[in-house]
């Protein structure tokens, strides 16, 4: 097992990782920017080191500073959390070259996961269901128009290295393709440095369901079930849930099998997520792989009892998958609410500033992953996530009732948060019936 870890992140996930390390008896080293000098992760770690100024590019994204911090403090491993350098193959190689074990998949696996059109091709060739599409990148408008004609409109243009909806365009006609193809390509180039785009048949209002993979270095791959992630606004997830409501046991089991097969087809190592779109009739399609621990991992932990962060660390240290050959049982229902420092009454504008007072919910079935404290100043430089409220109930209706109770108890003073918006979602009849899809927020709330 490792002796000392460098936690290359901030906020709630840095705190979450440090907690796991304390339980495993691993010493932790936190890194922080000058804006995070008084942040909880820097305080609870055994040691902490300033790695630069407030700008992410000069601190949490600065690979050289972070590796220097790890070397100076004699860390034998590094956990990247999510965001920042978590899915950067170049960074993984730098860690390896310096004798630091990167807790995540190897660089070549991250490279494949990061190139969505390449990952899709591998899946298609391995018999994983994918959406009919261009089968590779589309180089020019003439080819794009041919793909559009063959597939039939509507189609969707996607950036091979995309994320967050950037470089993505829905085309309802040949005319749309003529205007959007150049835009998608140049947006992809400017956002990701590479203009590679591909085309798929557009699936109308699908559900977005992802499957958690646990894979050790010896080919033992298991799936710890799924998370329903359709409740999103402009590609920012707001609520996630496990298991997915209104998904038949048969489909769940089938997709699980494909998720394991997908992971095996690229020699996946460590923890990862296989994302699928699921249609109204439960047709399902692989869309992408995320080669990191995800923000919403606690809902899987809540229903399975697995500590996913500890499992990541143990696997990176060369231990065998704790669940190899075992069926993973899921019990009850879990819902996660992302509490963001945003004004949901004002177009979700960022709401940084001082938290003058707060009070957290408690009682049965409640978990809160956060780093806030009284008089904490939410800096404007980073992601707006300030807390995750994770609810567990024996079934979905108990979870929903418990969620309403917990959100009523949750008070944050001094800044605006997404708590009032979560209460509105919980009051929505379609949400309560599990009638949700990726356009639910837009359709029900017009935001
Ligand atoms: C799609 C799709 C419909 N059809 N692909 C969004 C994020 C990225 N990971 C994949 N996404 C989608 N891919 C096909 N073939 C719908 C989405 C999608 C979406 C699209 C437009 C606007 C909002 C959306 C929200 C969730 C998913």
Coordinates of C-alpha atoms and ligand atoms in Angstrom, one line a residue:
X1 CA 0.0 0.0 0.0
X2 CA 1.1 3.6 -0.5
X3 CA 2.7 5.6 2.2
X4 CA 1.9 9.2 1.1
X5 CA -0.5 10.7 -1.4
X6 CA -0.6 14.0 -3.1
X7 CA -4.2 15.2 -3.6
X8 CA -4.1 17.3 -6.8
X9 CA -7.5 19.0 -6.4
X10 CA -9.5 21.3 -4.2
X11 CA -13.0 21.6 -2.7
X12 CA -15.2 18.7 -1.7
X13 CA -13.4 16.1 -3.7
X14 CA -10.1 16.9 -2.1
X15 CA -11.7 16.5 1.3
X16 CA -13.4 13.3 0.2
X17 CA -10.0 11.8 -0.9
X18 CA -8.2 12.9 2.2
X19 CA -10.9 11.2 4.3
X20 CA -10.4 8.0 2.4
X21 CA -6.6 8.2 3.0
X22 CA -7.1 8.7 6.7
X23 CA -9.1 5.5 6.9
X24 CA -6.5 3.6 4.8
X25 CA -3.6 4.9 7.0
X26 CA -2.1 6.9 4.1
X27 CA -0.5 10.3 4.8
X28 CA -2.0 13.1 2.8
X29 CA -0.4 16.2 1.2
X30 CA -2.8 18.9 -0.1
X31 CA -2.0 21.5 -2.6
X32 CA -3.7 24.9 -2.7
X33 CA -3.8 28.1 -4.6
X34 CA -3.5 31.4 -2.8
X35 CA -7.3 31.8 -3.1
X36 CA -7.6 28.5 -1.1
X37 CA -5.2 29.3 1.7
X38 CA -7.9 28.8 4.3
X39 CA -9.8 26.1 2.5
X40 CA -10.8 22.9 4.4
X41 CA -8.7 20.5 2.3
X42 CA -5.5 22.4 3.1
X43 CA -6.4 22.2 6.8
X44 CA -7.3 18.6 7.2
X45 CA -4.4 17.1 5.2
X46 CA -1.3 16.1 7.1
X47 CA 0.7 18.6 5.1
X48 CA -0.2 21.3 2.6
X49 CA 1.7 23.2 0.0
X50 CA 0.9 26.4 -2.0
X51 CA 1.3 25.7 -5.7
X52 CA 0.5 29.1 -7.1
X53 CA -1.9 32.0 -7.6
X54 CA -5.7 31.9 -7.9
X55 CA -5.8 31.3 -11.7
X56 CA -6.4 27.5 -12.3
X57 CA -3.8 27.5 -15.1
X58 CA -1.2 28.7 -12.7
X59 CA -2.1 26.3 -9.8
X60 CA -4.4 23.3 -10.1
X61 CA -3.7 22.9 -13.8
X62 CA 0.0 23.5 -13.5
X63 CA 1.4 19.9 -13.9
X64 CA 5.0 21.0 -13.2
X65 CA 4.1 22.7 -9.9
X66 CA 2.0 19.8 -8.8
X67 CA 4.7 17.2 -9.6
X68 CA 7.3 19.3 -7.9
X69 CA 5.1 19.4 -4.8
X70 CA 4.7 15.6 -4.9
X71 CA 8.5 15.1 -5.3
X72 CA 9.5 17.6 -2.5
X73 CA 7.1 15.8 -0.1
X74 CA 8.1 12.3 -1.1
X75 CA 4.6 11.2 -2.2
X76 CA 4.5 7.8 -3.9
X77 CA 1.1 8.4 -5.5
X78 CA -1.2 11.2 -6.6
X79 CA -5.0 11.4 -6.8
X80 CA -6.3 13.9 -9.4
X81 CA -10.0 13.9 -8.3
X82 CA -12.2 15.2 -11.2
X83 CA -11.7 18.1 -13.5
X84 CA -8.4 19.9 -13.7
X85 CA -5.7 17.2 -14.7
X86 CA -7.9 14.1 -14.0
X87 CA -8.2 13.0 -17.6
X88 CA -4.9 14.3 -19.0
X89 CA -2.8 11.5 -20.5
X90 CA 0.3 13.8 -20.7
X91 CA 0.0 14.4 -17.0
X92 CA -0.2 10.7 -16.2
X93 CA 3.0 10.1 -18.2
X94 CA 4.8 12.9 -16.3
X95 CA 3.7 11.3 -13.0
X96 CA 5.0 7.9 -14.1
X97 CA 8.3 9.3 -15.4
X98 CA 8.8 10.8 -11.9
X99 CA 8.0 7.6 -10.1
X100 CA 4.6 8.8 -8.8
X101 CA 1.6 6.4 -9.3
X102 CA -1.3 8.3 -10.9
X103 CA -4.5 7.0 -9.4
X104 CA -6.5 6.4 -12.5
X105 CA -6.2 4.5 -15.8
X106 CA -2.9 4.5 -17.8
X107 CA -2.3 7.3 -20.3
X108 CA -3.1 5.1 -23.4
X109 CA -6.6 4.3 -21.9
X110 CA -7.2 8.0 -21.1
X111 CA -6.2 8.9 -24.7
X112 CA -8.7 6.5 -26.1
X113 CA -11.5 7.6 -23.7
X114 CA -10.8 11.2 -24.5
X115 CA -11.1 10.7 -28.3
X116 CA -14.9 10.0 -28.5
X117 CA -15.0 9.1 -32.2
X118 CA -12.1 6.6 -31.8
X119 CA -13.8 5.1 -28.7
X120 CA -17.0 4.7 -30.6
X121 CA -15.3 2.9 -33.4
X122 CA -13.8 0.4 -31.0
X123 CA -17.1 -0.2 -29.3
X124 CA -18.9 -0.6 -32.7
X125 CA -16.3 -3.2 -33.7
X126 CA -16.7 -5.0 -30.4
X127 CA -20.5 -5.3 -30.8
X128 CA -21.5 -2.7 -28.2
X129 CA -24.7 -0.9 -29.4
X130 CA -23.9 2.6 -30.7
X131 CA -26.1 5.2 -32.4
X132 CA -26.0 5.0 -36.2
X133 CA -23.5 7.6 -37.4
X134 CA -20.6 8.6 -39.5
X135 CA -18.4 5.8 -38.2
X136 CA -15.4 8.1 -37.7
X137 CA -14.6 11.7 -38.2
X138 CA -16.2 13.8 -40.9
X139 CA -13.6 16.0 -42.6
X140 CA -15.6 18.4 -44.8
X141 CA -19.1 19.7 -45.5
X142 CA -19.6 17.4 -48.5
X143 CA -19.0 14.3 -46.3
X144 CA -21.2 15.8 -43.6
X145 CA -24.1 16.2 -46.1
X146 CA -23.6 12.7 -47.3
X147 CA -23.8 11.4 -43.7
X148 CA -26.9 13.5 -43.1
X149 CA -28.6 12.2 -46.1
X150 CA -27.8 8.6 -45.3
X151 CA -28.8 8.8 -41.6
X152 CA -31.8 11.0 -42.2
X153 CA -32.4 14.3 -40.2
X154 CA -32.3 15.2 -37.4
X155 CA -28.6 14.4 -36.8
X156 CA -26.2 15.7 -34.2
X157 CA -22.6 16.9 -34.8
X158 CA -20.2 16.2 -32.0
X159 CA -16.6 17.2 -31.2
X160 CA -14.4 14.1 -30.9
X161 CA -12.6 15.8 -27.9
X162 CA -15.7 17.5 -26.7
X163 CA -17.4 18.0 -23.4
X164 CA -19.9 20.3 -21.9
X165 CA -21.9 20.5 -25.2
X166 CA -19.1 22.5 -26.9
X167 CA -18.8 21.8 -30.6
X168 CA -22.1 20.0 -30.5
X169 CA -24.9 21.1 -32.9
X170 CA -28.3 19.5 -33.7
X171 CA -29.2 19.7 -37.4
X172 CA -32.8 19.3 -38.5
X173 CA -32.2 19.7 -42.2
X174 CA -29.6 19.9 -45.0
X175 CA -29.7 23.7 -44.5
X176 CA -28.8 23.4 -40.8
X177 CA -25.9 21.2 -41.7
X178 CA -24.6 23.7 -44.2
X179 CA -24.6 26.4 -41.6
X180 CA -23.7 24.4 -38.4
X181 CA -21.0 22.1 -39.7
X182 CA -18.4 24.9 -40.1
X183 CA -19.4 26.4 -36.7
X184 CA -19.2 23.0 -34.9
X185 CA -15.8 22.4 -36.5
X186 CA -14.3 25.8 -35.6
X187 CA -15.8 25.7 -32.1
X188 CA -14.2 22.3 -31.6
X189 CA -10.8 23.6 -32.9
X190 CA -10.9 26.7 -30.7
X191 CA -12.1 24.8 -27.6
X192 CA -10.1 21.6 -27.8
X193 CA -7.2 22.4 -30.1
X194 CA -8.4 19.8 -32.5
X195 CA -11.3 20.2 -35.0
X196 CA -12.3 16.5 -35.3
X197 CA -16.0 16.1 -35.4
X198 CA -18.4 13.2 -36.1
X199 CA -22.1 12.8 -36.8
X200 CA -24.8 10.7 -35.2
X201 CA -28.5 10.2 -35.7
X202 CA -30.2 12.5 -33.1
X203 CA -32.0 10.6 -30.4
X204 CA -34.9 12.7 -29.2
X205 CA -35.1 13.4 -25.4
X206 CA -33.1 10.4 -24.3
X207 CA -32.2 9.5 -20.8
X208 CA -28.5 9.8 -19.8
X209 CA -27.6 6.7 -17.7
X210 CA -24.0 5.9 -16.8
X211 CA -22.5 2.6 -15.4
X212 CA -19.8 2.4 -12.8
X213 CA -16.9 0.2 -13.7
X214 CA -14.3 -1.2 -11.2
X215 CA -11.3 -2.8 -13.0
X216 CA -8.0 -3.9 -11.4
X217 CA -4.7 -4.5 -13.1
X218 CA -5.3 -8.2 -13.6
X219 CA -8.4 -8.1 -15.9
X220 CA -11.0 -8.4 -13.1
X221 CA -13.8 -6.0 -14.2
X222 CA -17.1 -5.5 -12.4
X223 CA -20.0 -3.1 -12.8
X224 CA -21.4 -1.4 -9.7
X225 CA -24.6 -0.5 -11.3
X226 CA -25.9 2.7 -12.8
X227 CA -26.6 6.4 -12.1
X228 CA -29.4 8.3 -13.8
X229 CA -28.0 11.7 -14.8
X230 CA -30.7 13.2 -17.0
X231 CA -31.5 16.1 -14.6
X232 CA -29.2 18.6 -16.1
X233 CA -29.3 22.3 -17.2
X234 CA -27.1 23.3 -20.1
X235 CA -24.9 20.2 -19.7
X236 CA -24.4 20.8 -15.9
X237 CA -25.9 18.0 -13.9
X238 CA -28.1 19.0 -11.0
X239 CA -29.5 15.8 -9.6
X240 CA -28.2 12.2 -10.0
X241 CA -29.8 9.1 -8.7
X242 CA -29.2 5.4 -8.3
X243 CA -30.7 3.1 -9.4
X244 CA -32.3 4.7 -12.5
X245 CA -36.1 5.0 -12.0
X246 CA -38.3 3.2 -14.6
X247 CA -35.6 1.1 -16.0
X248 CA -36.5 -2.6 -16.4
X249 CA -34.4 -5.1 -14.5
X250 CA -33.8 -6.9 -17.9
X251 CA -32.4 -3.7 -19.6
X252 CA -30.3 -2.9 -16.5
X253 CA -28.7 -6.3 -16.6
X254 CA -28.1 -6.2 -20.3
X255 CA -26.5 -2.8 -20.2
X256 CA -24.3 -3.8 -17.3
X257 CA -23.0 -6.7 -19.4
X258 CA -22.2 -4.3 -22.2
X259 CA -20.5 -1.8 -19.9
X260 CA -18.1 -4.6 -18.6
X261 CA -17.5 -5.6 -22.2
X262 CA -16.9 -2.0 -23.2
X263 CA -14.3 -1.6 -20.4
X264 CA -12.7 -4.9 -21.4
X265 CA -12.5 -3.9 -25.1
X266 CA -10.1 -1.1 -24.2
X267 CA -8.2 -2.8 -21.4
X268 CA -9.7 -0.4 -18.9
X269 CA -7.9 -0.1 -15.5
X270 CA -9.0 1.5 -12.2
X271 CA -12.5 3.2 -11.9
X272 CA -14.4 4.5 -14.9
X273 CA -17.8 5.2 -16.2
X274 CA -19.5 4.0 -19.3
X275 CA -22.2 6.4 -20.5
X276 CA -25.3 5.3 -22.4
X277 CA -28.2 7.1 -23.9
X278 CA -31.5 5.3 -23.3
X279 CA -34.5 5.9 -25.5
X280 CA -38.2 5.8 -24.5
X281 CA -38.5 2.1 -25.6
X282 CA -35.3 1.3 -23.6
X283 CA -33.1 1.0 -26.7
X284 CA -29.7 2.0 -25.4
X285 CA -26.5 3.2 -27.0
X286 CA -22.9 3.6 -25.8
X287 CA -21.9 7.3 -26.1
X288 CA -18.6 7.8 -24.1
X289 CA -16.3 6.7 -21.4
X290 CA -15.2 8.9 -18.5
X291 CA -11.8 7.9 -17.1
X292 CA -12.1 9.6 -13.7
X293 CA -14.0 9.4 -10.5
X294 CA -17.2 11.3 -11.0
X295 CA -18.9 14.1 -9.0
X296 CA -21.9 11.8 -8.5
X297 CA -20.0 8.7 -7.3
X298 CA -21.7 8.9 -3.8
X299 CA -25.1 7.7 -5.0
X300 CA -23.4 4.4 -6.1
X301 CA -21.6 4.3 -2.7
X302 CA -25.0 4.8 -0.9
X303 CA -26.8 1.9 -2.6
X304 CA -23.8 -0.6 -2.8
X305 CA -21.9 0.2 0.3
X306 CA -18.7 0.4 -1.7
X307 CA -16.1 3.1 -0.9
X308 CA -15.2 3.9 -4.5
X309 CA -12.3 6.2 -3.6
X310 CA -10.7 3.6 -1.4
X311 CA -11.2 1.1 -4.1
X312 CA -9.4 3.4 -6.6
X313 CA -6.5 3.8 -4.3
X314 CA -6.2 0.0 -3.5
X315 CA -6.4 -0.9 -7.2
X316 CA -3.7 1.7 -8.1
X317 CA -1.5 0.1 -5.4
X318 CA -1.8 -3.2 -7.2
X319 CA -4.4 -4.9 -5.0
X320 CA -6.9 -7.2 -6.6
X321 CA -10.4 -5.8 -7.2
X322 CA -12.3 -6.4 -3.9
X323 CA -15.4 -7.4 -5.8
X324 CA -13.8 -9.7 -8.4
X325 CA -16.2 -12.6 -9.1
X326 CA -18.8 -11.3 -6.7
X327 CA -22.2 -10.0 -7.5
X328 CA -22.6 -6.4 -6.3
X329 CA -25.9 -5.9 -4.5
X330 CA -27.8 -2.6 -4.6
X331 CA -30.1 -1.7 -1.8
X332 CA -32.7 1.1 -1.7
X333 CA -32.5 4.4 -3.6
X334 CA -30.0 7.3 -3.5
X335 CA -30.3 10.9 -4.8
X336 CA -27.6 13.5 -5.0
X337 CA -28.3 17.2 -5.1
X338 CA -25.5 19.5 -6.3
X339 CA -25.6 22.6 -4.1
X340 CA -23.9 25.3 -6.3
X341 CA -23.1 28.9 -5.4
X342 CA -25.5 30.1 -8.1
X343 CA -28.6 32.3 -8.3
X344 CA -31.2 30.0 -9.7
X345 CA -33.6 33.0 -9.8
X346 CA -31.2 34.9 -12.0
X347 CA -30.2 32.5 -14.8
X348 CA -27.9 30.5 -12.5
X349 CA -25.4 33.4 -12.3
X350 CA -22.4 32.6 -10.2
X351 CA -22.9 33.8 -6.6
X352 CA -19.5 33.9 -5.0
X353 CA -18.9 35.6 -1.6
X354 CA -18.9 35.1 2.1
X355 CA -21.0 32.4 3.7
X356 CA -22.1 34.3 6.8
X357 CA -23.9 31.4 8.4
X358 CA -25.1 27.9 7.5
X359 CA -26.8 24.9 8.9
X360 CA -26.6 21.3 7.6
X361 CA -29.4 18.7 7.6
X362 CA -29.0 15.6 9.6
X363 CA -30.8 12.4 10.7
X364 CA -31.3 9.1 8.9
X365 CA -30.1 8.6 5.3
X366 CA -28.2 11.9 5.0
X367 CA -24.7 12.4 3.7
X368 CA -23.1 15.8 3.0
X369 CA -19.8 16.1 1.1
X370 CA -18.6 19.7 1.5
X371 CA -15.8 22.0 2.4
X372 CA -17.7 25.0 3.5
X373 CA -17.6 26.6 7.0
X374 CA -18.9 29.8 8.5
X375 CA -17.2 32.9 7.1
X376 CA -15.9 30.8 4.2
X377 CA -15.4 33.0 1.2
X378 CA -16.5 31.2 -2.0
X379 CA -13.9 32.3 -4.5
X380 CA -15.1 33.3 -8.0
X381 CA -12.2 31.4 -9.8
X382 CA -13.4 27.8 -9.6
X383 CA -16.4 25.5 -10.1
X384 CA -19.5 26.7 -8.2
X385 CA -20.1 23.4 -6.4
X386 CA -20.0 24.0 -2.7
X387 CA -21.7 20.9 -1.3
X388 CA -23.3 17.6 -2.4
X389 CA -26.3 16.5 -0.5
X390 CA -26.7 12.7 -0.8
X391 CA -29.9 11.1 0.4
X392 CA -30.6 7.4 0.9
X393 CA -34.0 5.8 1.3
X394 CA -35.4 2.3 1.3
X395 CA -37.2 3.2 -1.9
X396 CA -37.5 6.2 -4.2
X397 CA -40.5 7.7 -2.5
X398 CA -38.8 7.6 0.9
X399 CA -35.7 9.2 -0.7
X400 CA -37.9 12.0 -2.1
X401 CA -39.7 12.7 1.2
X402 CA -36.3 12.7 3.0
X403 CA -34.8 15.0 0.3
X404 CA -37.6 17.5 0.9
X405 CA -37.1 17.4 4.6
X406 CA -33.3 17.7 4.2
X407 CA -33.4 20.6 1.8
X408 CA -35.7 22.4 4.2
X409 CA -33.2 22.0 7.0
X410 CA -30.3 23.1 4.7
X411 CA -29.6 26.8 5.3
X412 CA -26.9 28.8 3.6
X413 CA -26.7 32.6 4.4
X414 CA -24.7 35.3 2.5
X415 CA -24.8 33.7 -1.0
X416 CA -27.4 32.3 -3.3
X417 CA -27.5 28.6 -3.9
X418 CA -29.4 26.0 -6.0
X419 CA -31.3 24.8 -2.9
X420 CA -34.6 26.6 -3.8
X421 CA -34.4 25.2 -7.4
X422 CA -34.0 21.6 -6.1
X423 CA -37.1 22.1 -4.0
X424 CA -39.0 23.0 -7.1
X425 CA -37.8 19.9 -9.0
X426 CA -38.9 17.7 -6.1
X427 CA -42.3 19.2 -6.2
X428 CA -42.7 18.4 -9.9
X429 CA -45.1 15.5 -10.6
X430 CA -43.2 14.1 -13.6
X431 CA -40.0 14.0 -11.5
X432 CA -41.8 12.3 -8.7
X433 CA -43.1 9.7 -11.2
X434 CA -39.6 9.2 -12.6
X435 CA -40.7 10.6 -16.0
X436 CA -37.4 12.3 -16.7
X437 CA -35.1 12.8 -19.7
X438 CA -32.3 15.1 -20.7
X439 CA -34.6 17.9 -21.7
X440 CA -36.7 17.7 -18.4
X441 CA -35.4 20.9 -16.9
X442 CA -35.8 22.9 -20.1
X443 CA -39.3 21.5 -20.7
X444 CA -40.6 21.8 -17.2
X445 CA -38.9 25.0 -16.0
X446 CA -37.9 26.8 -19.2
X447 CA -34.5 27.6 -18.0
Ligands
LIG1 C1 -26.7 12.9 -28.0 C2 -28.1 13.3 -27.8 C3 -29.0 12.8 -28.8 N1 -28.6 12.1 -29.8 N2 -26.4 12.1 -29.1 C4 -24.9 15.5 -24.5 C5 -23.6 15.5 -23.8 C6 -22.8 14.4 -24.6 N3 -22.1 13.6 -23.6 C7 -23.8 13.7 -25.4 N4 -25.0 14.4 -25.4 C8 -26.1 14.1 -26.1 N5 -25.8 13.3 -27.2 C9 -27.3 11.7 -29.9 N6 -27.0 10.9 -31.0 C10 -28.4 14.1 -26.8 C11 -27.4 14.5 -25.9 C12 -27.8 15.4 -24.9 C13 -28.1 16.8 -25.2 C14 -28.1 17.3 -26.5 C15 -28.4 18.6 -26.7 C16 -28.8 19.4 -25.7 C17 -28.8 18.9 -24.4 C18 -28.5 17.6 -24.1 C19 -28.5 17.2 -22.8 C20 -28.1 15.9 -22.6 C21 -27.8 15.0 -23.6

